[in-house]
Amino acid sequence: MKNIIVTGGAGFIGSNFVHYVVNNHPEVHVTVLDKLTYAGNRENLAGLPADRVELVVGDICDAPLVDSLVQKADAVVHYAAESHNDNSLKDPSPFIQTNIIGSYTLIEACRKYNVRYHHVSTDEVYGDLPLREDLPGHGEGVGEKFTPETRYNPSSPYSSSKASSDLLVRAWVRSFGLQATISNCSNNYGPYQHIEKFIPRQITNILSGIRPKLYGSGQNVRDWIHTNDHSSAVWAILTKGKIGETYLIGADGEQDNKAVLELMLELMGQPQDAYDQVKDRPGHDLRYAIDSTKLREELGWQPEFTDFKSGLQHTIDWYRKHEDWWQAEKAAVEANYAKSGQ
Ligand SMILES: NC(=O)c1ccc[n+]([C@@H]2O[C@H](COP(=O)([O-])OP(=O)(O)OC[C@H]3O[C@@H](n4cnc5c(N)ncnc54)[C@H](O)[C@@H]3O)[C@@H](O)[C@H]2O)c1
């Protein structure tokens, strides 16, 4: 695998994957295909060697462009997406366009040229789980975590558009022999995440002297994984995964939002109650939790960043050191949230 296309490689997780490939696989050349929407930033690729990484600014829905790039590639790793649930509730249309039509455009090109395709998706396609305290025996046993067999049951326009594209990939494998794998990962944290998202929004609120915000009571549980562990898992699936299979990626990082915010405040030297509770997201999923046994046992993958506290501290340090990366957008992001009382 010498030439890979990484769609959405100027966004949060995609750019971390590009850094991972450049640092760990010197034989690989990466072509990033990214539209540079509000969530994409060429600065996320700054400092990477020009002979190893090329940025093509373009849309994954642009079939002639996609065709011309895919025919020269050995593999496509597809990260590009509209990715923010709150935005999808305000206007679903770009989610339908990019997440469904864009994915369709890519798999058609990969089918035509028999190019290896890896589809990056989310655990949100499975809907949510009950909180542990609401489960019989407090969450020991059946239904405790998502597995590759869990029924799809997405809640939001975002997660349903991702679910739709996952199903297209499964059908293209079966009907056309597409050389594809799928991964569904839990919530990522780490550097380069857009400040509209929960963790960087609250870090940059605290750094800007704004009181952090917690949706509702903050009981909602997310299964946090450091983005570097997501990258190593995607690489393992791309190079060793079985065609047609789905792998769930998670690092046993369950935390409720209130605990994450309180830890963030503690690490940043603030009182633990120095935040405001705001209106909850409509349809807010209660709990996500991943069973990644298949990935660990079949492909030998292990997460490295299993200490959430130190991972969060590194992430806080990154935002502290990179104020120039986020400062210009902060006021507009907060003004947008203020419109919906959040
Ligand atoms: N953020 C998470 O916690 C998480 C968890 C699991 C899976 N995922 C999945 O990982 C992928 C990346 O998520 P992220 O958080 O890095 O998203 P992001 O919003 O930070 O980045 C998305 C990137 O895609 C680009 N893009 C958007 N529309 C495009 C189009 N039509 N053509 C080309 N490029 C386009 C944007 O410019 C941006 O660079 C998504 O597919 C998402 O569903 C995310």
Short mmCIF file of C-alpha atoms and ligand atoms in Angstrom, two decimals:
data_model
loop_
_atom_site.label_atom_id
_atom_site.label_comp_id
_atom_site.label_asym_id
_atom_site.label_seq_id
_atom_site.Cartn_x
_atom_site.Cartn_y
_atom_site.Cartn_z
CA MET A 1 0.00 0.00 0.00
CA LYS A 2 2.09 2.94 -1.29
CA ASN A 3 -0.49 5.56 -2.29
CA ILE A 4 -3.49 6.19 -0.11
CA ILE A 5 -6.22 8.80 -0.29
CA VAL A 6 -7.43 10.14 3.04
CA THR A 7 -10.72 11.99 2.67
CA GLY A 8 -11.39 14.60 5.35
CA GLY A 9 -7.66 14.57 6.14
CA ALA A 10 -7.72 18.26 7.11
CA GLY A 11 -10.33 17.65 9.84
CA PHE A 12 -9.82 16.44 13.40
CA ILE A 13 -9.50 12.66 13.20
CA GLY A 14 -8.42 12.55 9.55
CA SER A 15 -5.46 14.89 10.14
CA ASN A 16 -4.38 12.90 13.19
CA PHE A 17 -4.43 9.80 10.97
CA VAL A 18 -2.29 11.55 8.35
CA HIS A 19 0.27 12.48 11.05
CA TYR A 20 0.16 8.87 12.28
CA VAL A 21 0.87 7.47 8.80
CA VAL A 22 3.68 9.95 8.10
CA ASN A 23 5.32 9.17 11.46
CA ASN A 24 4.94 5.39 11.34
CA HIS A 25 4.89 4.28 7.71
CA PRO A 26 7.63 6.02 5.70
CA GLU A 27 6.83 4.06 2.52
CA VAL A 28 3.33 5.55 2.19
CA HIS A 29 2.31 8.68 0.24
CA VAL A 30 -0.92 10.35 1.32
CA THR A 31 -3.27 12.37 -0.88
CA VAL A 32 -5.70 14.29 1.31
CA LEU A 33 -9.03 15.07 -0.37
CA ASP A 34 -10.80 17.71 1.68
CA LYS A 35 -13.33 20.41 0.88
CA LEU A 36 -12.05 22.61 3.73
CA THR A 37 -15.47 23.29 5.18
CA TYR A 38 -15.65 25.28 8.44
CA ALA A 39 -14.35 22.07 10.12
CA GLY A 40 -11.33 21.59 7.85
CA ASN A 41 -8.10 23.50 8.34
CA ARG A 42 -4.94 23.28 6.23
CA GLU A 43 -2.97 24.22 9.35
CA ASN A 44 -3.75 20.71 10.66
CA LEU A 45 -1.29 19.42 8.05
CA ALA A 46 1.35 22.15 8.55
CA GLY A 47 4.90 20.88 8.89
CA LEU A 48 4.29 17.55 7.15
CA PRO A 49 6.77 16.81 4.32
CA ALA A 50 5.47 17.95 0.92
CA ASP A 51 6.87 14.85 -0.79
CA ARG A 52 4.79 12.62 1.50
CA VAL A 53 1.49 14.53 1.77
CA GLU A 54 -0.48 16.35 -0.92
CA LEU A 55 -3.66 18.31 -0.17
CA VAL A 56 -6.30 18.34 -2.92
CA VAL A 57 -9.04 20.82 -2.04
CA GLY A 58 -12.24 19.33 -3.40
CA ASP A 59 -15.59 17.71 -2.68
CA ILE A 60 -16.08 13.96 -2.28
CA CYS A 61 -19.38 14.40 -4.16
CA ASP A 62 -17.44 15.58 -7.25
CA ALA A 63 -17.47 12.30 -9.23
CA PRO A 64 -14.96 13.26 -11.99
CA LEU A 65 -12.46 14.53 -9.38
CA VAL A 66 -12.92 11.44 -7.21
CA ASP A 67 -12.55 9.18 -10.27
CA SER A 68 -9.28 10.85 -11.34
CA LEU A 69 -7.76 10.45 -7.86
CA VAL A 70 -9.01 6.94 -7.07
CA GLN A 71 -7.69 5.45 -10.31
CA LYS A 72 -4.11 6.26 -9.18
CA ALA A 73 -4.54 5.05 -5.58
CA ASP A 74 -4.02 1.74 -3.75
CA ALA A 75 -6.56 2.54 -1.02
CA VAL A 76 -9.08 5.10 0.17
CA VAL A 77 -9.56 5.78 3.88
CA HIS A 78 -12.79 7.72 4.19
CA TYR A 79 -13.08 10.20 7.08
CA ALA A 80 -14.76 13.18 5.36
CA ALA A 81 -18.13 13.96 6.86
CA GLU A 82 -20.39 16.54 8.35
CA SER A 83 -19.78 15.44 11.93
CA HIS A 84 -21.62 17.60 14.45
CA ASN A 85 -24.93 16.36 15.86
CA ASP A 86 -26.12 19.82 16.93
CA ASN A 87 -25.62 21.16 13.39
CA SER A 88 -27.52 18.20 11.95
CA LEU A 89 -30.54 19.11 14.07
CA LYS A 90 -30.52 22.65 12.67
CA ASP A 91 -29.99 21.70 9.00
CA PRO A 92 -29.71 18.05 7.94
CA SER A 93 -29.15 18.75 4.22
CA PRO A 94 -25.30 18.86 4.13
CA PHE A 95 -25.28 15.65 6.19
CA ILE A 96 -27.37 13.86 3.56
CA GLN A 97 -25.20 15.25 0.76
CA THR A 98 -21.72 14.61 2.15
CA ASN A 99 -22.29 11.58 4.36
CA ILE A 100 -24.52 9.62 1.99
CA ILE A 101 -23.94 10.94 -1.58
CA GLY A 102 -20.24 11.57 -0.91
CA SER A 103 -19.73 8.02 0.41
CA TYR A 104 -21.67 6.64 -2.57
CA THR A 105 -19.40 8.59 -4.96
CA LEU A 106 -16.29 7.14 -3.32
CA ILE A 107 -17.45 3.52 -3.29
CA GLU A 108 -18.52 3.73 -6.93
CA ALA A 109 -15.01 4.87 -7.89
CA CYS A 110 -13.38 2.17 -5.71
CA ARG A 111 -15.62 -0.45 -7.28
CA LYS A 112 -14.70 0.73 -10.80
CA TYR A 113 -10.93 0.53 -10.16
CA ASN A 114 -11.04 -2.33 -7.59
CA VAL A 115 -9.36 -0.10 -5.00
CA ARG A 116 -9.26 -1.05 -1.31
CA TYR A 117 -11.71 1.06 0.71
CA HIS A 118 -11.95 1.64 4.45
CA HIS A 119 -15.08 3.30 5.78
CA VAL A 120 -14.73 5.26 9.03
CA SER A 121 -17.95 5.37 11.00
CA THR A 122 -19.28 5.94 14.46
CA ASP A 123 -20.82 3.95 17.31
CA GLU A 124 -23.75 6.39 17.14
CA VAL A 125 -25.27 4.24 14.37
CA TYR A 126 -26.37 1.86 17.16
CA GLY A 127 -28.39 4.50 19.00
CA ASP A 128 -27.86 4.48 22.74
CA LEU A 129 -27.70 2.12 25.71
CA PRO A 130 -29.44 2.51 29.06
CA LEU A 131 -27.32 4.03 31.82
CA ARG A 132 -25.53 1.33 33.81
CA GLU A 133 -27.51 2.10 36.96
CA ASP A 134 -30.73 1.43 35.00
CA LEU A 135 -29.59 -2.03 33.86
CA PRO A 136 -30.43 -5.16 35.84
CA GLY A 137 -27.34 -6.07 37.92
CA HIS A 138 -25.95 -2.60 37.13
CA GLY A 139 -24.79 -3.43 33.66
CA GLU A 140 -23.26 -6.85 33.92
CA GLY A 141 -24.26 -9.02 30.97
CA VAL A 142 -26.40 -8.82 27.86
CA GLY A 143 -26.89 -5.44 26.22
CA GLU A 144 -24.11 -3.89 28.25
CA LYS A 145 -22.04 -2.75 25.27
CA PHE A 146 -22.29 -2.35 21.48
CA THR A 147 -20.96 -5.31 19.48
CA PRO A 148 -20.76 -5.80 15.69
CA GLU A 149 -24.08 -7.66 15.98
CA THR A 150 -25.98 -4.80 17.66
CA ARG A 151 -28.99 -3.65 15.62
CA TYR A 152 -28.68 -0.25 13.91
CA ASN A 153 -30.94 2.29 15.62
CA PRO A 154 -29.62 5.83 14.95
CA SER A 155 -31.19 8.80 16.77
CA SER A 156 -30.13 11.96 14.92
CA PRO A 157 -29.80 13.19 11.33
CA TYR A 158 -26.00 12.86 11.77
CA SER A 159 -26.03 9.27 13.01
CA SER A 160 -28.72 8.17 10.54
CA SER A 161 -26.70 9.59 7.62
CA LYS A 162 -23.64 7.67 8.85
CA ALA A 163 -25.75 4.53 9.27
CA SER A 164 -27.03 4.94 5.69
CA SER A 165 -23.52 5.07 4.31
CA ASP A 166 -22.45 2.02 6.36
CA LEU A 167 -25.32 0.08 4.80
CA LEU A 168 -24.33 1.19 1.29
CA VAL A 169 -20.82 -0.16 1.92
CA ARG A 170 -22.16 -3.50 3.17
CA ALA A 171 -24.37 -3.82 0.08
CA TRP A 172 -21.50 -2.87 -2.27
CA VAL A 173 -19.35 -5.61 -0.70
CA ARG A 174 -22.05 -8.20 -1.19
CA SER A 175 -23.40 -7.14 -4.60
CA PHE A 176 -20.24 -5.87 -6.30
CA GLY A 177 -17.34 -7.42 -4.35
CA LEU A 178 -16.13 -4.02 -3.09
CA GLN A 179 -12.84 -4.54 -1.21
CA ALA A 180 -14.09 -2.80 1.90
CA THR A 181 -13.95 -2.81 5.67
CA ILE A 182 -15.93 -0.68 8.13
CA SER A 183 -15.03 0.61 11.58
CA ASN A 184 -17.37 2.12 14.15
CA CYS A 185 -15.49 4.10 16.78
CA SER A 186 -16.50 5.75 20.03
CA ASN A 187 -15.98 9.44 20.90
CA ASN A 188 -12.50 10.75 20.14
CA TYR A 189 -10.51 13.41 21.96
CA GLY A 190 -7.09 14.93 21.31
CA PRO A 191 -5.42 17.77 19.36
CA TYR A 192 -6.96 19.50 16.30
CA GLN A 193 -10.59 18.90 17.35
CA HIS A 194 -12.91 21.73 16.31
CA ILE A 195 -13.92 23.91 19.28
CA GLU A 196 -17.63 23.32 18.64
CA LYS A 197 -17.21 19.84 20.18
CA PHE A 198 -17.69 19.19 23.93
CA ILE A 199 -14.13 18.77 25.25
CA PRO A 200 -12.36 21.52 23.23
CA ARG A 201 -15.33 23.85 23.66
CA GLN A 202 -15.10 23.65 27.44
CA ILE A 203 -11.27 23.85 27.49
CA THR A 204 -11.34 26.98 25.33
CA ASN A 205 -14.21 28.43 27.40
CA ILE A 206 -12.08 28.13 30.53
CA LEU A 207 -9.02 29.55 28.73
CA SER A 208 -11.18 32.49 27.50
CA GLY A 209 -12.68 33.25 30.94
CA ILE A 210 -16.13 31.98 29.86
CA ARG A 211 -18.02 29.66 32.24
CA PRO A 212 -18.11 26.12 30.76
CA LYS A 213 -21.47 24.64 29.77
CA LEU A 214 -22.96 21.26 30.61
CA TYR A 215 -25.94 19.90 28.64
CA GLY A 216 -28.73 18.94 31.08
CA SER A 217 -27.67 17.00 34.15
CA GLY A 218 -24.51 15.66 32.46
CA GLN A 219 -25.40 12.01 33.13
CA ASN A 220 -24.84 11.08 29.47
CA VAL A 221 -21.97 8.63 29.14
CA ARG A 222 -19.42 8.64 26.31
CA ASP A 223 -16.72 6.00 25.76
CA TRP A 224 -13.65 8.23 25.19
CA ILE A 225 -10.72 7.14 23.04
CA HIS A 226 -7.60 9.12 22.22
CA THR A 227 -7.51 9.89 18.52
CA ASN A 228 -4.03 8.28 18.18
CA ASP A 229 -5.52 4.97 19.27
CA HIS A 230 -8.26 5.41 16.66
CA SER A 231 -5.52 5.94 14.04
CA SER A 232 -3.58 2.80 14.99
CA ALA A 233 -6.81 0.79 14.92
CA VAL A 234 -7.76 2.06 11.44
CA TRP A 235 -4.26 1.23 10.19
CA ALA A 236 -4.54 -2.31 11.61
CA ILE A 237 -7.92 -2.81 9.91
CA LEU A 238 -6.71 -1.32 6.61
CA THR A 239 -3.68 -3.62 6.47
CA LYS A 240 -4.86 -6.77 8.28
CA GLY A 241 -8.69 -6.57 8.37
CA LYS A 242 -10.86 -9.11 6.60
CA ILE A 243 -12.80 -7.78 3.59
CA GLY A 244 -16.49 -7.29 4.32
CA GLU A 245 -16.00 -7.16 8.09
CA THR A 246 -17.03 -4.51 10.60
CA TYR A 247 -14.73 -3.75 13.55
CA LEU A 248 -15.73 -1.76 16.62
CA ILE A 249 -13.02 0.54 17.99
CA GLY A 250 -13.03 1.53 21.66
CA ALA A 251 -10.64 1.78 24.60
CA ASP A 252 -12.91 1.14 27.63
CA GLY A 253 -13.06 4.86 28.42
CA GLU A 254 -16.60 5.32 29.72
CA GLN A 255 -17.14 8.65 31.55
CA ASP A 256 -20.24 10.77 32.06
CA ASN A 257 -20.11 14.34 30.78
CA LYS A 258 -20.31 15.83 34.28
CA ALA A 259 -17.26 13.83 35.42
CA VAL A 260 -15.31 14.90 32.31
CA LEU A 261 -16.11 18.57 32.91
CA GLU A 262 -15.23 18.35 36.61
CA LEU A 263 -11.91 16.68 35.78
CA MET A 264 -11.18 19.37 33.21
CA LEU A 265 -11.88 22.11 35.77
CA GLU A 266 -9.64 20.37 38.33
CA LEU A 267 -6.77 20.01 35.83
CA MET A 268 -7.12 23.69 34.91
CA GLY A 269 -7.05 24.85 38.54
CA GLN A 270 -10.73 25.89 38.75
CA PRO A 271 -13.39 25.00 41.35
CA GLN A 272 -15.21 21.82 40.27
CA ASP A 273 -18.62 23.53 40.27
CA ALA A 274 -17.56 26.53 38.14
CA TYR A 275 -19.89 25.74 35.24
CA ASP A 276 -23.46 26.44 34.02
CA GLN A 277 -26.06 23.82 33.20
CA VAL A 278 -27.75 24.59 29.86
CA LYS A 279 -30.62 23.19 27.80
CA ASP A 280 -30.08 19.56 26.81
CA ARG A 281 -29.73 18.44 23.16
CA PRO A 282 -33.07 17.09 21.83
CA GLY A 283 -32.92 13.28 21.57
CA HIS A 284 -29.55 13.27 23.39
CA ASP A 285 -28.22 9.69 23.43
CA LEU A 286 -27.80 8.41 27.00
CA ARG A 287 -24.86 6.08 26.87
CA TYR A 288 -22.38 4.65 24.37
CA ALA A 289 -20.05 1.77 25.20
CA ILE A 290 -17.95 -0.31 22.83
CA ASP A 291 -16.97 -3.96 22.99
CA SER A 292 -13.76 -4.05 20.92
CA THR A 293 -12.94 -7.73 21.57
CA LYS A 294 -13.04 -8.64 17.87
CA LEU A 295 -10.46 -5.98 16.92
CA ARG A 296 -8.19 -6.91 19.83
CA GLU A 297 -8.40 -10.69 19.37
CA GLU A 298 -8.42 -10.95 15.57
CA LEU A 299 -6.02 -8.13 14.69
CA GLY A 300 -3.96 -7.89 17.88
CA TRP A 301 -4.73 -4.19 18.39
CA GLN A 302 -4.31 -2.55 21.82
CA PRO A 303 -4.93 1.07 22.83
CA GLU A 304 -1.91 2.94 24.21
CA PHE A 305 -3.59 5.97 25.78
CA THR A 306 -5.62 4.29 28.51
CA ASP A 307 -5.09 6.93 31.22
CA PHE A 308 -7.88 9.44 30.49
CA LYS A 309 -6.60 11.98 33.02
CA SER A 310 -3.17 12.27 31.41
CA GLY A 311 -4.69 12.20 27.89
CA LEU A 312 -6.99 15.06 28.89
CA GLN A 313 -4.07 16.96 30.42
CA HIS A 314 -2.12 16.66 27.13
CA THR A 315 -5.17 17.85 25.22
CA ILE A 316 -5.58 20.86 27.54
CA ASP A 317 -1.87 21.66 27.09
CA TRP A 318 -2.26 21.47 23.31
CA TYR A 319 -5.14 24.01 23.27
CA ARG A 320 -3.21 26.24 25.69
CA LYS A 321 -0.18 26.24 23.37
CA HIS A 322 -2.21 26.66 20.17
CA GLU A 323 -4.42 29.66 20.93
CA ASP A 324 -3.68 31.00 17.44
CA TRP A 325 -5.29 27.82 16.01
CA TRP A 326 -8.69 28.40 17.71
CA GLN A 327 -8.87 32.00 18.94
CA ALA A 328 -10.28 33.57 15.74
CA GLU A 329 -13.31 31.29 15.70
CA LYS A 330 -14.19 31.28 19.40
CA ALA A 331 -16.60 34.23 19.48
CA ALA A 332 -18.59 32.99 16.45
CA VAL A 333 -18.90 29.45 17.85
CA GLU A 334 -20.20 30.74 21.20
CA ALA A 335 -22.58 33.21 19.50
CA ASN A 336 -24.02 30.30 17.52
CA TYR A 337 -24.58 28.21 20.68
CA ALA A 338 -26.10 31.22 22.47
CA LYS A 339 -28.86 31.37 19.80
CA SER A 340 -30.14 27.98 20.98
CA GLY A 341 -29.58 28.70 24.69
CA GLN A 342 -26.59 26.36 24.90
N1 LIG B 1 -15.44 12.90 16.33
C1 LIG B 1 -15.64 11.68 16.83
O1 LIG B 1 -15.60 11.49 18.04
C2 LIG B 1 -15.92 10.52 15.90
C3 LIG B 1 -16.09 9.25 16.44
C4 LIG B 1 -16.28 8.16 15.57
C5 LIG B 1 -16.29 8.36 14.21
N2 LIG B 1 -16.13 9.62 13.70
C6 LIG B 1 -16.11 9.78 12.24
O2 LIG B 1 -14.79 10.17 11.88
C7 LIG B 1 -14.83 11.01 10.73
C8 LIG B 1 -14.08 12.29 11.00
O3 LIG B 1 -14.71 12.98 12.09
P1 LIG B 1 -14.09 14.34 12.67
O4 LIG B 1 -14.59 14.49 14.05
O5 LIG B 1 -12.65 14.38 12.38
O6 LIG B 1 -14.83 15.38 11.74
P2 LIG B 1 -14.43 16.92 11.39
O7 LIG B 1 -15.74 17.62 11.25
O8 LIG B 1 -13.42 17.43 12.35
O9 LIG B 1 -13.72 16.80 9.96
C9 LIG B 1 -14.41 16.51 8.81
C10 LIG B 1 -13.53 16.86 7.61
O10 LIG B 1 -14.23 16.48 6.40
C11 LIG B 1 -14.14 17.56 5.47
N3 LIG B 1 -15.34 17.53 4.62
C12 LIG B 1 -16.63 17.77 4.97
N4 LIG B 1 -17.44 17.65 3.90
C13 LIG B 1 -16.64 17.31 2.84
C14 LIG B 1 -16.88 17.04 1.47
N5 LIG B 1 -18.13 17.09 0.95
N6 LIG B 1 -15.84 16.72 0.67
C15 LIG B 1 -14.57 16.68 1.18
N7 LIG B 1 -14.28 16.93 2.48
C16 LIG B 1 -15.30 17.24 3.30
C17 LIG B 1 -14.09 18.82 6.33
O11 LIG B 1 -13.52 19.91 5.62
C18 LIG B 1 -13.22 18.35 7.50
O12 LIG B 1 -11.86 18.53 7.21
C19 LIG B 1 -16.31 11.20 10.39
O13 LIG B 1 -16.66 10.30 9.37
C20 LIG B 1 -17.02 10.85 11.69
O14 LIG B 1 -18.33 10.35 11.45
C21 LIG B 1 -15.95 10.69 14.51
#
